[in-house]
XYZ file of C-alpha atoms in Angstrom:
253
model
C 62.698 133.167 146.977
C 64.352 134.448 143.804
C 67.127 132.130 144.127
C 65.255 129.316 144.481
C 62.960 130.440 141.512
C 66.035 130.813 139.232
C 67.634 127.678 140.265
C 64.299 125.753 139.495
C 64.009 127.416 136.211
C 68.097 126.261 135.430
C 67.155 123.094 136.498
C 64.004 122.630 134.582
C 65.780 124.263 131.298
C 68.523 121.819 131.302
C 66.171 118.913 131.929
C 64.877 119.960 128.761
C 67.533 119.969 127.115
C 68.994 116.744 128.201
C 65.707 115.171 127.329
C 65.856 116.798 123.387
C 69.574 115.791 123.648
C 68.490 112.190 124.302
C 65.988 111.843 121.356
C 68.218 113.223 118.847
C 70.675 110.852 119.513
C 67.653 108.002 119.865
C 67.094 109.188 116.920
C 70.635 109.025 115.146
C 70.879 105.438 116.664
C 71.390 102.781 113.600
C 69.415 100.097 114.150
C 70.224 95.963 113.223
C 68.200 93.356 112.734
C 69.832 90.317 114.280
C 67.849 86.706 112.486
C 68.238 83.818 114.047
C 67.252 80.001 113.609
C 64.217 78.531 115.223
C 65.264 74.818 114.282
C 67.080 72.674 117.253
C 67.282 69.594 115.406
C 70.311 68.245 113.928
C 69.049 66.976 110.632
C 67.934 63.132 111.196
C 71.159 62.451 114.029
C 68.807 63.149 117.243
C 71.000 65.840 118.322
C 70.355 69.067 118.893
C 71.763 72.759 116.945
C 70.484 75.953 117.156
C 72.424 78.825 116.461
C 76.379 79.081 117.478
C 76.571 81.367 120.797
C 79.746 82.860 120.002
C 78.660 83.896 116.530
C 75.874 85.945 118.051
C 77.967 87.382 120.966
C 80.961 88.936 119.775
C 79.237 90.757 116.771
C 76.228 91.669 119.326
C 78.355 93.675 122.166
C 80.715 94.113 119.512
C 77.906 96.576 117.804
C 76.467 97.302 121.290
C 79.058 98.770 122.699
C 79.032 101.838 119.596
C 75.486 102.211 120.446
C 73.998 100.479 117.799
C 70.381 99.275 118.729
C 69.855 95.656 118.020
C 66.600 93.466 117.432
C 65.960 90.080 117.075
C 64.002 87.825 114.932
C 63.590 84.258 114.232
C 60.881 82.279 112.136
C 58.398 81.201 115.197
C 59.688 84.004 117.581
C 59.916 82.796 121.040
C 62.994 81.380 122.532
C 65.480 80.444 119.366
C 67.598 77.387 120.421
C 71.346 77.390 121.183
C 73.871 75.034 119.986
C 74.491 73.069 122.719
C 78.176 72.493 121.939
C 78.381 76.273 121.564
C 77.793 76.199 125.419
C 80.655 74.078 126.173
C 83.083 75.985 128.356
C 86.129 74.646 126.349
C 84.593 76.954 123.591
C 84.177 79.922 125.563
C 85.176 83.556 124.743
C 84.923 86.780 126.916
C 82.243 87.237 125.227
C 80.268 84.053 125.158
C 81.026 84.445 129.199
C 79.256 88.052 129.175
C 76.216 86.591 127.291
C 76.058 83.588 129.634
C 75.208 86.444 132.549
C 73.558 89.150 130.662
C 70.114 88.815 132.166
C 68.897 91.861 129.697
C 69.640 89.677 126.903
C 68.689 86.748 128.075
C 65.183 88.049 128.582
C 65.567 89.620 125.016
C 66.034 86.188 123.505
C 63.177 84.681 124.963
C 61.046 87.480 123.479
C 62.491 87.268 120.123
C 60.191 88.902 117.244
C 58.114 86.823 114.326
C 59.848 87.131 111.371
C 57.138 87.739 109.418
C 56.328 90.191 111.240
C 59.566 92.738 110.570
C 60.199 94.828 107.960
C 63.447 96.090 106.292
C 62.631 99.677 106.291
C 62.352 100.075 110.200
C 66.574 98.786 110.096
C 69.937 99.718 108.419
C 71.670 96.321 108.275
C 70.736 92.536 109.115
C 72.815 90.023 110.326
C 72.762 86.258 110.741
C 74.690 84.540 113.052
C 75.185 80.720 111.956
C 75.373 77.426 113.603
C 73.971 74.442 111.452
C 70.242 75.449 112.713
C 69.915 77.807 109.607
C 70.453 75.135 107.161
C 67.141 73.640 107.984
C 64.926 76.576 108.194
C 66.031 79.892 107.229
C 67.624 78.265 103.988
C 64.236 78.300 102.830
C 61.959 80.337 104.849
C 60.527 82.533 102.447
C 60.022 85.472 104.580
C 63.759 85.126 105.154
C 64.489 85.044 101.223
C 62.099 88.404 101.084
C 63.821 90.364 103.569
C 67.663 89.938 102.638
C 66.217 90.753 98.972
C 64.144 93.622 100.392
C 67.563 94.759 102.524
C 70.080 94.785 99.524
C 67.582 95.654 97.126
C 67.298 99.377 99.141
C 70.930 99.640 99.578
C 71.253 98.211 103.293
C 74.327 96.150 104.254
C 73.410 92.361 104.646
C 76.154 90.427 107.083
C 76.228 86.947 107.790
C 78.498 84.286 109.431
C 80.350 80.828 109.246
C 76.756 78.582 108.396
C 74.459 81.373 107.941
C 75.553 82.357 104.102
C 73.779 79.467 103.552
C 70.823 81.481 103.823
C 71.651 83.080 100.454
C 71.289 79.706 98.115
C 67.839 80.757 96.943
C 68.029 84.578 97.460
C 67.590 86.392 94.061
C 67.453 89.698 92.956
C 66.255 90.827 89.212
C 66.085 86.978 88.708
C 70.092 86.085 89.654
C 71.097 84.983 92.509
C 72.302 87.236 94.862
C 75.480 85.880 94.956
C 76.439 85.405 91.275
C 79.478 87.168 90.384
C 80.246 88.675 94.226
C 83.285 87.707 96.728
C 81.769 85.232 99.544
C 83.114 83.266 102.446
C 81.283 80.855 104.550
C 82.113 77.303 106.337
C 83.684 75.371 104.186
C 83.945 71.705 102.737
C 86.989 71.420 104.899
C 85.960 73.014 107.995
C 82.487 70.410 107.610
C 84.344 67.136 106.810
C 86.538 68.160 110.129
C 83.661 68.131 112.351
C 82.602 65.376 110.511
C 78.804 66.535 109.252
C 79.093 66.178 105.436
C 77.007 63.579 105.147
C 74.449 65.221 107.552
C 73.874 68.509 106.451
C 71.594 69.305 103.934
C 74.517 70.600 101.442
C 77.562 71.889 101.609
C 77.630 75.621 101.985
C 81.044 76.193 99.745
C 79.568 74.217 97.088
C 75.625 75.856 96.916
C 77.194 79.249 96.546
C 79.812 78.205 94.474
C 77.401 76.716 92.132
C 75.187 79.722 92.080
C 78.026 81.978 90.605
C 79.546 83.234 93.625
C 83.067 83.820 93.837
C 84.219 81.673 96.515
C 87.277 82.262 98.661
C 88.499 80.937 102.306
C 91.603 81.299 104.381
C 92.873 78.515 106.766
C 90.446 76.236 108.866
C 88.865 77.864 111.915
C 91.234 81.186 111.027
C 89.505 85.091 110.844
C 88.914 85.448 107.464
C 86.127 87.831 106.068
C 85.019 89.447 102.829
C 83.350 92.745 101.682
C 81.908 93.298 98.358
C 79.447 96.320 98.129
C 76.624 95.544 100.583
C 77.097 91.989 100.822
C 79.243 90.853 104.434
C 80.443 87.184 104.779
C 82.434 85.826 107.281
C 84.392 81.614 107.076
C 83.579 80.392 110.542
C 83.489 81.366 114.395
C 86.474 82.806 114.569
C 85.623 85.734 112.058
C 82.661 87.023 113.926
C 84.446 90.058 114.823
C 85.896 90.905 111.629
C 82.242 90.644 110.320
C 81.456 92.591 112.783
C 83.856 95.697 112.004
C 83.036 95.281 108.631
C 79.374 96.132 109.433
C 80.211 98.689 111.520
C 81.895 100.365 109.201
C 79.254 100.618 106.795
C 77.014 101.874 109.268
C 78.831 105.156 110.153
C-alpha cells in the first residue's frame, strides 16, 4: 500500500510540474498577428484576388514550426478570400501543398478575427501577406492604418510582403509617413507590367512609397530579395516570403 501511495504521489508531483512547465512556456510563446485582405475582387476586371497562398504559407509554418503562436485578422473577419491563381498547382510549393491539407488551419481561416476588434498590445509583431486583395481594402482601412502605427509606434516589428507594403501609403507616425527616409521593397513596376495589371491596380506600389520618401530598392524579377531597417520588414514578391520570414524571426528571439 505504501508503494502504491508513493508512486501516486510521484505521479501526481510530476503532473504538476509538467502542467507549470507548460504555462511558462505558454507563457514565453511570442505571439503574431497575421492581417489579411477581405476583398476578392479584382479592381473593375470581374476576376477574382484575395490574398497570395504562398505568401501566407511559407512565413506561417515557417514561424510555426519555432513555436510562435499565430492569429489572424482581416477587415470583415470570416473567411478572407484566396487568390485563385495562387491555387494553381503550377504555383505550388511544399508549403502551399501542406496548407492545402491542414484541416487546423483551414478551420482557422474560416474563423478569422474582426480587425477592429484586435489590439497591438496582446502581439509582438504583425505581418501581411500580399496578393493584389490589399490594394483595395487594407490600403485604406483605417483600423489597419491604426494598428501598424500603434505596432511600430511601441517598438514591435511590422513585416509585410510582395503587394502588402502597399498597406503603408497612408501610414504616418508624428505626421511623416512611415516610410520616409527607411529601406523598403515591395512588387515592383516591373514585376506588375509582367503580369500585365498596371493599368488595373489602383497604383503602383514602387511608385506610392517611393513618392512618400521611402528609399526604394529591388533585386531581379520574381528573385528573394528582402530588407530590414529597424522595425520595419519588407519583402519584393512571392519568392521572398521566407526571407521575410527569418527576418521576423529574428527579431522575435
Amino acid at each position: 500500500m505504501k508503494k502504491i501511495a508513493l508512486l501516486a504521489i510521484i505521479a501526481f508531483t510530476t503532473a504538476g510540474v509538467s502542467a507549470v512547465a507548460q504555462k511558462l512556456n505558454k507563457k514565453g510563446m511570442k505571439k503574431v498577428l497575421f492581417v489579411v485582405t477581405s476583398n476578392d475582387k479584382l479592381g473593375n476586371t470581374g476576376e477574382k484576388t484575395g490574398f497570395w497562398s504562398e505568401e501566407f504559407a511559407a512565413p506561417y509554418y515557417e514561424l510555426l514550426d519555432q513555436g510562435v503562436e499565430i492569429t489572424i485578422a482581416s477587415p470583415l473577419g470570416g473567411q478572407p478570400p484566396i487568390d485563385p491563381k495562387s491555387a494553381d498547382p503550377a504555383s505550388a510549393t511544399e508549403d502551399t501543398k501542406r496548407f492545402d491539407s491542414d484541416k487546423v488551419l483551414q478551420e482557422k481561416l474560416k474563423n478569422t478575427l474582426k480587425l477592429s476588434t484586435v489590439n497591438q498590445k496582446d502581439y509582438d509583431a504583425v505581418f501581411y501577406p500580399g496578393g493584389h486583395g490589399p490594394l483595395w481594402d487594407l490600403v485604406e482601412d483605417k483600423n489597419s492604418i491604426a494598428l501598424i502605427e500603434a505596432f511600430y509606434t511601441h517598438k514591435k516589428p511590422v513585416a509585410f510582403v510582395c503587394h502588402a507594403p502597399a498597406v503603408l501609403k497612408n501610414v504616418k507616425v508624428k505626421g511623416d509617413y512611415l516610410v520616409k527616409g527607411k529601406k523598403v521593397t515591395g512588387f515592383t513596376n516591373a514585376e506588375e507590367e509582367a503580369v500585365g495589371l498596371t493599368k488595373v491596380v489602383p497604383f503602383l506600389l514602387e511608385d506610392a512609397l517611393a513618392s512618400n520618401g521611402a528609399i526604394f530598392s529591388k533585386g531581379a524579377n520574381w528573385q528573394p530579395y528582402a530588407v530590414e531597417d529597424g522595425l520595419l520588414i519588407t519583402g519584393q514578391n512571392p519568392a521572398s516570403s521566407k526571407l521575410v520570414a527569418g527576418k521576423l524571426l529574428e527579431k522575435l528571439k
